[in-house]
mmCIF file with all atom_site columns, C-alpha atoms in Angstrom:
data_model
loop_
_atom_site.group_PDB
_atom_site.id
_atom_site.type_symbol
_atom_site.label_atom_id
_atom_site.label_alt_id
_atom_site.label_comp_id
_atom_site.label_asym_id
_atom_site.label_entity_id
_atom_site.label_seq_id
_atom_site.pdbx_PDB_ins_code
_atom_site.Cartn_x
_atom_site.Cartn_y
_atom_site.Cartn_z
_atom_site.occupancy
_atom_site.B_iso_or_equiv
_atom_site.pdbx_formal_charge
_atom_site.auth_seq_id
_atom_site.auth_comp_id
_atom_site.auth_asym_id
_atom_site.auth_atom_id
_atom_site.pdbx_PDB_model_num
ATOM 1   C CA . UNK A 1 1   ? 92.586  133.657 114.775 1.00 47.00 ? 1   UNK A CA 1
ATOM 2   C CA . UNK A 1 2   ? 92.172  136.033 111.866 1.00 57.00 ? 2   UNK A CA 1
ATOM 3   C CA . UNK A 1 3   ? 95.664  137.324 112.655 1.00 63.00 ? 3   UNK A CA 1
ATOM 4   C CA . UNK A 1 4   ? 97.016  133.760 112.428 1.00 60.00 ? 4   UNK A CA 1
ATOM 5   C CA . UNK A 1 5   ? 95.289  133.212 109.076 1.00 62.00 ? 5   UNK A CA 1
ATOM 6   C CA . UNK A 1 6   ? 96.570  136.569 107.769 1.00 69.00 ? 6   UNK A CA 1
ATOM 7   C CA . UNK A 1 7   ? 100.052 135.655 108.940 1.00 73.00 ? 7   UNK A CA 1
ATOM 8   C CA . UNK A 1 8   ? 99.895  132.282 107.167 1.00 71.00 ? 8   UNK A CA 1
ATOM 9   C CA . UNK A 1 9   ? 98.574  133.866 103.981 1.00 75.00 ? 9   UNK A CA 1
ATOM 10  C CA . UNK A 1 10  ? 101.358 136.448 103.958 1.00 79.00 ? 10  UNK A CA 1
ATOM 11  C CA . UNK A 1 11  ? 104.306 134.177 104.678 1.00 82.00 ? 11  UNK A CA 1
ATOM 12  C CA . UNK A 1 12  ? 107.061 134.695 102.123 1.00 87.00 ? 12  UNK A CA 1
ATOM 13  C CA . UNK A 1 13  ? 106.625 131.198 100.695 1.00 88.00 ? 13  UNK A CA 1
ATOM 14  C CA . UNK A 1 14  ? 106.302 130.235 97.087  1.00 91.00 ? 14  UNK A CA 1
ATOM 15  C CA . UNK A 1 15  ? 103.421 128.068 95.925  1.00 91.00 ? 15  UNK A CA 1
ATOM 16  C CA . UNK A 1 16  ? 105.824 125.123 95.609  1.00 94.00 ? 16  UNK A CA 1
ATOM 17  C CA . UNK A 1 17  ? 107.018 125.582 99.197  1.00 93.00 ? 17  UNK A CA 1
ATOM 18  C CA . UNK A 1 18  ? 103.414 125.654 100.423 1.00 91.00 ? 18  UNK A CA 1
ATOM 19  C CA . UNK A 1 19  ? 102.635 122.472 98.501  1.00 94.00 ? 19  UNK A CA 1
ATOM 20  C CA . UNK A 1 20  ? 105.763 120.806 99.917  1.00 95.00 ? 20  UNK A CA 1
ATOM 21  C CA . UNK A 1 21  ? 104.820 121.716 103.506 1.00 92.00 ? 21  UNK A CA 1
ATOM 22  C CA . UNK A 1 22  ? 101.272 120.382 103.044 1.00 92.00 ? 22  UNK A CA 1
ATOM 23  C CA . UNK A 1 23  ? 102.646 117.295 101.277 1.00 95.00 ? 23  UNK A CA 1
ATOM 24  C CA . UNK A 1 24  ? 105.108 116.627 104.098 1.00 94.00 ? 24  UNK A CA 1
ATOM 25  C CA . UNK A 1 25  ? 102.500 117.012 106.843 1.00 90.00 ? 25  UNK A CA 1
ATOM 26  C CA . UNK A 1 26  ? 100.055 114.821 104.923 1.00 92.00 ? 26  UNK A CA 1
ATOM 27  C CA . UNK A 1 27  ? 102.650 112.148 104.143 1.00 94.00 ? 27  UNK A CA 1
ATOM 28  C CA . UNK A 1 28  ? 103.777 111.774 107.768 1.00 92.00 ? 28  UNK A CA 1
ATOM 29  C CA . UNK A 1 29  ? 100.242 111.652 109.181 1.00 89.00 ? 29  UNK A CA 1
ATOM 30  C CA . UNK A 1 30  ? 99.754  107.874 108.710 1.00 90.00 ? 30  UNK A CA 1
ATOM 31  C CA . UNK A 1 31  ? 102.990 107.318 110.627 1.00 89.00 ? 31  UNK A CA 1
ATOM 32  C CA . UNK A 1 32  ? 102.359 109.602 113.600 1.00 83.00 ? 32  UNK A CA 1
ATOM 33  C CA . UNK A 1 33  ? 98.582  110.045 113.644 1.00 68.00 ? 33  UNK A CA 1
ATOM 34  C CA . UNK A 1 34  ? 96.560  112.916 115.173 1.00 61.00 ? 34  UNK A CA 1
ATOM 35  C CA . UNK A 1 35  ? 96.281  115.972 115.105 1.00 66.00 ? 35  UNK A CA 1
ATOM 36  C CA . UNK A 1 36  ? 98.461  116.405 112.010 1.00 72.00 ? 36  UNK A CA 1
ATOM 37  C CA . UNK A 1 37  ? 95.533  115.753 109.679 1.00 78.00 ? 37  UNK A CA 1
ATOM 38  C CA . UNK A 1 38  ? 93.629  118.816 110.906 1.00 76.00 ? 38  UNK A CA 1
ATOM 39  C CA . UNK A 1 39  ? 96.783  120.889 110.541 1.00 79.00 ? 39  UNK A CA 1
ATOM 40  C CA . UNK A 1 40  ? 97.497  119.592 107.036 1.00 84.00 ? 40  UNK A CA 1
ATOM 41  C CA . UNK A 1 41  ? 93.885  120.097 105.882 1.00 84.00 ? 41  UNK A CA 1
ATOM 42  C CA . UNK A 1 42  ? 93.743  123.574 107.424 1.00 82.00 ? 42  UNK A CA 1
ATOM 43  C CA . UNK A 1 43  ? 97.016  124.696 105.851 1.00 86.00 ? 43  UNK A CA 1
ATOM 44  C CA . UNK A 1 44  ? 96.138  123.127 102.517 1.00 89.00 ? 44  UNK A CA 1
ATOM 45  C CA . UNK A 1 45  ? 92.810  124.958 102.364 1.00 86.00 ? 45  UNK A CA 1
ATOM 46  C CA . UNK A 1 46  ? 94.334  128.272 103.517 1.00 85.00 ? 46  UNK A CA 1
ATOM 47  C CA . UNK A 1 47  ? 97.250  128.132 101.083 1.00 88.00 ? 47  UNK A CA 1
ATOM 48  C CA . UNK A 1 48  ? 95.929  126.147 98.124  1.00 91.00 ? 48  UNK A CA 1
ATOM 49  C CA . UNK A 1 49  ? 92.162  126.558 98.280  1.00 89.00 ? 49  UNK A CA 1
ATOM 50  C CA . UNK A 1 50  ? 89.580  123.935 99.144  1.00 87.00 ? 50  UNK A CA 1
ATOM 51  C CA . UNK A 1 51  ? 89.670  121.692 96.068  1.00 91.00 ? 51  UNK A CA 1
ATOM 52  C CA . UNK A 1 52  ? 93.381  121.739 95.243  1.00 94.00 ? 52  UNK A CA 1
ATOM 53  C CA . UNK A 1 53  ? 94.361  121.732 98.924  1.00 92.00 ? 53  UNK A CA 1
ATOM 54  C CA . UNK A 1 54  ? 92.273  118.701 99.794  1.00 92.00 ? 54  UNK A CA 1
ATOM 55  C CA . UNK A 1 55  ? 93.441  116.920 96.629  1.00 94.00 ? 55  UNK A CA 1
ATOM 56  C CA . UNK A 1 56  ? 97.100  117.520 97.513  1.00 95.00 ? 56  UNK A CA 1
ATOM 57  C CA . UNK A 1 57  ? 96.617  116.467 101.142 1.00 93.00 ? 57  UNK A CA 1
ATOM 58  C CA . UNK A 1 58  ? 94.662  113.333 100.205 1.00 94.00 ? 58  UNK A CA 1
ATOM 59  C CA . UNK A 1 59  ? 97.214  112.345 97.539  1.00 96.00 ? 59  UNK A CA 1
ATOM 60  C CA . UNK A 1 60  ? 100.013 112.470 100.074 1.00 96.00 ? 60  UNK A CA 1
ATOM 61  C CA . UNK A 1 61  ? 97.887  110.727 102.708 1.00 94.00 ? 61  UNK A CA 1
ATOM 62  C CA . UNK A 1 62  ? 97.593  107.907 100.174 1.00 96.00 ? 62  UNK A CA 1
ATOM 63  C CA . UNK A 1 63  ? 101.363 107.753 99.612  1.00 97.00 ? 63  UNK A CA 1
ATOM 64  C CA . UNK A 1 64  ? 101.905 107.791 103.374 1.00 95.00 ? 64  UNK A CA 1
ATOM 65  C CA . UNK A 1 65  ? 99.378  104.971 103.830 1.00 95.00 ? 65  UNK A CA 1
ATOM 66  C CA . UNK A 1 66  ? 101.228 102.835 101.279 1.00 96.00 ? 66  UNK A CA 1
ATOM 67  C CA . UNK A 1 67  ? 104.611 103.493 102.897 1.00 97.00 ? 67  UNK A CA 1
ATOM 68  C CA . UNK A 1 68  ? 103.129 102.808 106.338 1.00 95.00 ? 68  UNK A CA 1
ATOM 69  C CA . UNK A 1 69  ? 101.821 99.469  105.065 1.00 95.00 ? 69  UNK A CA 1
ATOM 70  C CA . UNK A 1 70  ? 105.305 98.544  103.857 1.00 95.00 ? 70  UNK A CA 1
ATOM 71  C CA . UNK A 1 71  ? 106.863 99.614  107.164 1.00 95.00 ? 71  UNK A CA 1
ATOM 72  C CA . UNK A 1 72  ? 104.400 97.628  109.301 1.00 93.00 ? 72  UNK A CA 1
ATOM 73  C CA . UNK A 1 73  ? 104.777 94.538  107.101 1.00 93.00 ? 73  UNK A CA 1
ATOM 74  C CA . UNK A 1 74  ? 108.558 94.771  107.542 1.00 94.00 ? 74  UNK A CA 1
ATOM 75  C CA . UNK A 1 75  ? 108.203 95.142  111.319 1.00 92.00 ? 75  UNK A CA 1
ATOM 76  C CA . UNK A 1 76  ? 105.708 92.247  111.442 1.00 91.00 ? 76  UNK A CA 1
ATOM 77  C CA . UNK A 1 77  ? 108.147 89.896  109.707 1.00 91.00 ? 77  UNK A CA 1
ATOM 78  C CA . UNK A 1 78  ? 110.800 90.666  112.289 1.00 91.00 ? 78  UNK A CA 1
ATOM 79  C CA . UNK A 1 79  ? 108.795 91.067  115.526 1.00 88.00 ? 79  UNK A CA 1
ATOM 80  C CA . UNK A 1 80  ? 105.537 89.095  114.999 1.00 87.00 ? 80  UNK A CA 1
ATOM 81  C CA . UNK A 1 81  ? 103.236 91.787  116.374 1.00 86.00 ? 81  UNK A CA 1
ATOM 82  C CA . UNK A 1 82  ? 100.258 89.441  116.330 1.00 82.00 ? 82  UNK A CA 1
ATOM 83  C CA . UNK A 1 83  ? 101.870 87.395  119.077 1.00 83.00 ? 83  UNK A CA 1
ATOM 84  C CA . UNK A 1 84  ? 102.602 90.337  121.401 1.00 85.00 ? 84  UNK A CA 1
ATOM 85  C CA . UNK A 1 85  ? 100.458 90.113  124.572 1.00 86.00 ? 85  UNK A CA 1
ATOM 86  C CA . UNK A 1 86  ? 99.878  93.871  124.680 1.00 84.00 ? 86  UNK A CA 1
ATOM 87  C CA . UNK A 1 87  ? 98.314  93.762  121.205 1.00 85.00 ? 87  UNK A CA 1
ATOM 88  C CA . UNK A 1 88  ? 96.130  90.651  121.561 1.00 85.00 ? 88  UNK A CA 1
ATOM 89  C CA . UNK A 1 89  ? 93.050  92.682  122.530 1.00 85.00 ? 89  UNK A CA 1
ATOM 90  C CA . UNK A 1 90  ? 93.441  94.968  119.535 1.00 85.00 ? 90  UNK A CA 1
ATOM 91  C CA . UNK A 1 91  ? 93.815  91.995  117.170 1.00 86.00 ? 91  UNK A CA 1
ATOM 92  C CA . UNK A 1 92  ? 90.759  90.389  118.719 1.00 87.00 ? 92  UNK A CA 1
ATOM 93  C CA . UNK A 1 93  ? 88.719  93.559  118.130 1.00 84.00 ? 93  UNK A CA 1
ATOM 94  C CA . UNK A 1 94  ? 89.999  93.840  114.553 1.00 88.00 ? 94  UNK A CA 1
ATOM 95  C CA . UNK A 1 95  ? 89.062  90.230  113.791 1.00 87.00 ? 95  UNK A CA 1
ATOM 96  C CA . UNK A 1 96  ? 85.614  90.437  115.407 1.00 86.00 ? 96  UNK A CA 1
ATOM 97  C CA . UNK A 1 97  ? 84.422  93.715  113.878 1.00 84.00 ? 97  UNK A CA 1
ATOM 98  C CA . UNK A 1 98  ? 83.574  94.516  110.277 1.00 85.00 ? 98  UNK A CA 1
ATOM 99  C CA . UNK A 1 99  ? 86.003  96.564  108.186 1.00 87.00 ? 99  UNK A CA 1
ATOM 100 C CA . UNK A 1 100 ? 83.712  99.585  107.957 1.00 84.00 ? 100 UNK A CA 1
ATOM 101 C CA . UNK A 1 101 ? 84.030  99.991  111.743 1.00 83.00 ? 101 UNK A CA 1
ATOM 102 C CA . UNK A 1 102 ? 87.802  99.934  111.360 1.00 84.00 ? 102 UNK A CA 1
ATOM 103 C CA . UNK A 1 103 ? 87.510  102.789 108.839 1.00 87.00 ? 103 UNK A CA 1
ATOM 104 C CA . UNK A 1 104 ? 85.296  104.793 111.194 1.00 82.00 ? 104 UNK A CA 1
ATOM 105 C CA . UNK A 1 105 ? 87.570  104.168 114.199 1.00 82.00 ? 105 UNK A CA 1
ATOM 106 C CA . UNK A 1 106 ? 90.685  105.274 112.316 1.00 86.00 ? 106 UNK A CA 1
ATOM 107 C CA . UNK A 1 107 ? 88.873  108.145 110.618 1.00 83.00 ? 107 UNK A CA 1
ATOM 108 C CA . UNK A 1 108 ? 87.517  109.872 113.723 1.00 77.00 ? 108 UNK A CA 1
ATOM 109 C CA . UNK A 1 109 ? 89.574  113.031 114.182 1.00 74.00 ? 109 UNK A CA 1
ATOM 110 C CA . UNK A 1 110 ? 91.309  113.899 117.438 1.00 68.00 ? 110 UNK A CA 1
ATOM 111 C CA . UNK A 1 111 ? 90.902  110.371 118.831 1.00 71.00 ? 111 UNK A CA 1
ATOM 112 C CA . UNK A 1 112 ? 94.067  108.314 119.295 1.00 72.00 ? 112 UNK A CA 1
ATOM 113 C CA . UNK A 1 113 ? 93.643  105.023 117.439 1.00 78.00 ? 113 UNK A CA 1
ATOM 114 C CA . UNK A 1 114 ? 97.298  104.341 116.792 1.00 79.00 ? 114 UNK A CA 1
ATOM 115 C CA . UNK A 1 115 ? 97.286  100.658 117.769 1.00 82.00 ? 115 UNK A CA 1
ATOM 116 C CA . UNK A 1 116 ? 94.301  99.981  115.535 1.00 85.00 ? 116 UNK A CA 1
ATOM 117 C CA . UNK A 1 117 ? 95.936  101.768 112.614 1.00 86.00 ? 117 UNK A CA 1
ATOM 118 C CA . UNK A 1 118 ? 99.246  100.047 113.320 1.00 86.00 ? 118 UNK A CA 1
ATOM 119 C CA . UNK A 1 119 ? 97.726  96.575  113.168 1.00 88.00 ? 119 UNK A CA 1
ATOM 120 C CA . UNK A 1 120 ? 95.413  97.124  110.191 1.00 91.00 ? 120 UNK A CA 1
ATOM 121 C CA . UNK A 1 121 ? 98.107  96.217  107.634 1.00 92.00 ? 121 UNK A CA 1
ATOM 122 C CA . UNK A 1 122 ? 98.408  92.850  109.331 1.00 90.00 ? 122 UNK A CA 1
ATOM 123 C CA . UNK A 1 123 ? 94.714  92.144  109.970 1.00 87.00 ? 123 UNK A CA 1
ATOM 124 C CA . UNK A 1 124 ? 93.258  93.554  106.743 1.00 82.00 ? 124 UNK A CA 1
ATOM 125 C CA . UNK A 1 125 ? 94.435  91.280  103.974 1.00 81.00 ? 125 UNK A CA 1
ATOM 126 C CA . UNK A 1 126 ? 94.921  91.507  101.034 1.00 90.00 ? 126 UNK A CA 1
ATOM 127 C CA . UNK A 1 127 ? 96.524  94.883  100.333 1.00 93.00 ? 127 UNK A CA 1
ATOM 128 C CA . UNK A 1 128 ? 93.494  96.023  98.312  1.00 93.00 ? 128 UNK A CA 1
ATOM 129 C CA . UNK A 1 129 ? 91.192  95.489  101.325 1.00 92.00 ? 129 UNK A CA 1
ATOM 130 C CA . UNK A 1 130 ? 93.614  97.389  103.561 1.00 94.00 ? 130 UNK A CA 1
ATOM 131 C CA . UNK A 1 131 ? 93.735  100.279 101.084 1.00 95.00 ? 131 UNK A CA 1
ATOM 132 C CA . UNK A 1 132 ? 89.932  100.361 100.833 1.00 94.00 ? 132 UNK A CA 1
ATOM 133 C CA . UNK A 1 133 ? 89.630  100.569 104.635 1.00 93.00 ? 133 UNK A CA 1
ATOM 134 C CA . UNK A 1 134 ? 92.336  103.217 104.973 1.00 94.00 ? 134 UNK A CA 1
ATOM 135 C CA . UNK A 1 135 ? 91.159  105.351 102.039 1.00 95.00 ? 135 UNK A CA 1
ATOM 136 C CA . UNK A 1 136 ? 87.645  105.220 103.479 1.00 93.00 ? 136 UNK A CA 1
ATOM 137 C CA . UNK A 1 137 ? 89.034  106.213 106.884 1.00 91.00 ? 137 UNK A CA 1
ATOM 138 C CA . UNK A 1 138 ? 90.965  109.121 105.406 1.00 92.00 ? 138 UNK A CA 1
ATOM 139 C CA . UNK A 1 139 ? 87.991  110.260 103.306 1.00 92.00 ? 139 UNK A CA 1
ATOM 140 C CA . UNK A 1 140 ? 85.945  110.297 106.529 1.00 86.00 ? 140 UNK A CA 1
ATOM 141 C CA . UNK A 1 141 ? 88.795  111.987 108.425 1.00 86.00 ? 141 UNK A CA 1
ATOM 142 C CA . UNK A 1 142 ? 89.251  114.649 105.748 1.00 86.00 ? 142 UNK A CA 1
ATOM 143 C CA . UNK A 1 143 ? 85.507  115.346 105.579 1.00 83.00 ? 143 UNK A CA 1
ATOM 144 C CA . UNK A 1 144 ? 85.198  115.763 109.332 1.00 78.00 ? 144 UNK A CA 1
ATOM 145 C CA . UNK A 1 145 ? 88.366  117.874 109.454 1.00 78.00 ? 145 UNK A CA 1
ATOM 146 C CA . UNK A 1 146 ? 86.904  120.198 106.812 1.00 78.00 ? 146 UNK A CA 1
ATOM 147 C CA . UNK A 1 147 ? 83.786  120.529 108.971 1.00 73.00 ? 147 UNK A CA 1
ATOM 148 C CA . UNK A 1 148 ? 85.967  121.152 112.033 1.00 71.00 ? 148 UNK A CA 1
ATOM 149 C CA . UNK A 1 149 ? 87.964  123.730 110.095 1.00 70.00 ? 149 UNK A CA 1
ATOM 150 C CA . UNK A 1 150 ? 84.856  125.625 109.043 1.00 69.00 ? 150 UNK A CA 1
ATOM 151 C CA . UNK A 1 151 ? 83.106  125.071 112.369 1.00 64.00 ? 151 UNK A CA 1
ATOM 152 C CA . UNK A 1 152 ? 85.881  125.693 114.865 1.00 58.00 ? 152 UNK A CA 1
ATOM 153 C CA . UNK A 1 153 ? 88.447  127.775 113.065 1.00 56.00 ? 153 UNK A CA 1
ATOM 154 C CA . UNK A 1 154 ? 86.270  129.967 110.907 1.00 55.00 ? 154 UNK A CA 1
ATOM 155 C CA . UNK A 1 155 ? 83.185  130.445 113.078 1.00 55.00 ? 155 UNK A CA 1
ATOM 156 C CA . UNK A 1 156 ? 84.269  130.002 116.679 1.00 51.00 ? 156 UNK A CA 1
ATOM 157 C CA . UNK A 1 157 ? 87.806  131.301 116.424 1.00 50.00 ? 157 UNK A CA 1
ATOM 158 C CA . UNK A 1 158 ? 87.007  134.414 114.442 1.00 52.00 ? 158 UNK A CA 1
ATOM 159 C CA . UNK A 1 159 ? 85.030  135.979 117.291 1.00 53.00 ? 159 UNK A CA 1
ATOM 160 C CA . UNK A 1 160 ? 86.265  138.502 119.828 1.00 51.00 ? 160 UNK A CA 1
ATOM 161 C CA . UNK A 1 161 ? 87.434  135.785 122.245 1.00 48.00 ? 161 UNK A CA 1
ATOM 162 C CA . UNK A 1 162 ? 89.048  133.631 119.568 1.00 51.00 ? 162 UNK A CA 1
ATOM 163 C CA . UNK A 1 163 ? 92.228  133.124 121.579 1.00 55.00 ? 163 UNK A CA 1
ATOM 164 C CA . UNK A 1 164 ? 90.203  131.503 124.399 1.00 56.00 ? 164 UNK A CA 1
ATOM 165 C CA . UNK A 1 165 ? 88.644  128.991 122.019 1.00 53.00 ? 165 UNK A CA 1
ATOM 166 C CA . UNK A 1 166 ? 92.040  128.275 120.484 1.00 58.00 ? 166 UNK A CA 1
ATOM 167 C CA . UNK A 1 167 ? 93.637  127.677 123.896 1.00 64.00 ? 167 UNK A CA 1
ATOM 168 C CA . UNK A 1 168 ? 90.755  125.386 124.937 1.00 61.00 ? 168 UNK A CA 1
ATOM 169 C CA . UNK A 1 169 ? 91.164  123.430 121.690 1.00 60.00 ? 169 UNK A CA 1
ATOM 170 C CA . UNK A 1 170 ? 94.927  123.018 122.265 1.00 67.00 ? 170 UNK A CA 1
ATOM 171 C CA . UNK A 1 171 ? 94.322  121.948 125.888 1.00 73.00 ? 171 UNK A CA 1
ATOM 172 C CA . UNK A 1 172 ? 91.821  119.308 124.734 1.00 66.00 ? 172 UNK A CA 1
ATOM 173 C CA . UNK A 1 173 ? 94.388  117.887 122.298 1.00 65.00 ? 173 UNK A CA 1
ATOM 174 C CA . UNK A 1 174 ? 97.111  117.820 124.970 1.00 72.00 ? 174 UNK A CA 1
ATOM 175 C CA . UNK A 1 175 ? 94.775  116.184 127.518 1.00 70.00 ? 175 UNK A CA 1
ATOM 176 C CA . UNK A 1 176 ? 93.770  113.579 124.941 1.00 63.00 ? 176 UNK A CA 1
ATOM 177 C CA . UNK A 1 177 ? 97.394  112.565 124.399 1.00 63.00 ? 177 UNK A CA 1
ATOM 178 C CA . UNK A 1 178 ? 98.212  112.649 128.108 1.00 70.00 ? 178 UNK A CA 1
ATOM 179 C CA . UNK A 1 179 ? 95.220  110.457 128.949 1.00 68.00 ? 179 UNK A CA 1
ATOM 180 C CA . UNK A 1 180 ? 96.285  107.964 126.302 1.00 62.00 ? 180 UNK A CA 1
ATOM 181 C CA . UNK A 1 181 ? 99.821  107.908 127.717 1.00 64.00 ? 181 UNK A CA 1
ATOM 182 C CA . UNK A 1 182 ? 98.536  107.470 131.290 1.00 69.00 ? 182 UNK A CA 1
ATOM 183 C CA . UNK A 1 183 ? 96.160  104.714 130.171 1.00 63.00 ? 183 UNK A CA 1
ATOM 184 C CA . UNK A 1 184 ? 98.970  102.911 128.330 1.00 61.00 ? 184 UNK A CA 1
ATOM 185 C CA . UNK A 1 185 ? 101.230 103.168 131.386 1.00 67.00 ? 185 UNK A CA 1
ATOM 186 C CA . UNK A 1 186 ? 98.408  101.783 133.554 1.00 62.00 ? 186 UNK A CA 1
ATOM 187 C CA . UNK A 1 187 ? 97.980  98.795  131.225 1.00 58.00 ? 187 UNK A CA 1
ATOM 188 C CA . UNK A 1 188 ? 101.723 98.155  131.220 1.00 62.00 ? 188 UNK A CA 1
ATOM 189 C CA . UNK A 1 189 ? 101.824 98.308  135.032 1.00 65.00 ? 189 UNK A CA 1
ATOM 190 C CA . UNK A 1 190 ? 98.848  95.927  135.371 1.00 62.00 ? 190 UNK A CA 1
ATOM 191 C CA . UNK A 1 191 ? 100.383 93.456  132.909 1.00 60.00 ? 191 UNK A CA 1
ATOM 192 C CA . UNK A 1 192 ? 103.505 93.246  135.100 1.00 63.00 ? 192 UNK A CA 1
ATOM 193 C CA . UNK A 1 193 ? 101.506 92.693  138.337 1.00 56.00 ? 193 UNK A CA 1
#
């Protein structure tokens, strides 16, 4: 892993290009979800340092959250997501649980919570309440990602068998997404039966 970090540190990129890459990854995270946040936090801390890197990432998370809100509100006006049978269970959970649990659910890294995050702009009204929930979620997400970065990438991956740990970590991420896809396909199949 040290070789990867050295490679990233020595890329022929200007400071502006590094900021733009981190900004782009951070901005798109609210739209596409995990594991981009760990990547954006890791790159931001490697390239820009802890304080500036996290500040840049969080600023662009915030812009992405606002744009995501606008996108979901536009989709809701056209498609009435609240009335979709596949999403009824998610809406029920969102209505029955307190907002702080929404923030924790969305903020847990490496756990796919896309439907919850997708429906938050509709269930958390007004906009200020939605922003409070999402900013809390992203503060939690960023904090845990920093711990993961220092725990996994710096400690575990810097050892002699760092490539094994890295491969295991990538396999866990892939399995997480595959299990979510399989689960979603199972729910779709059972809804048709």
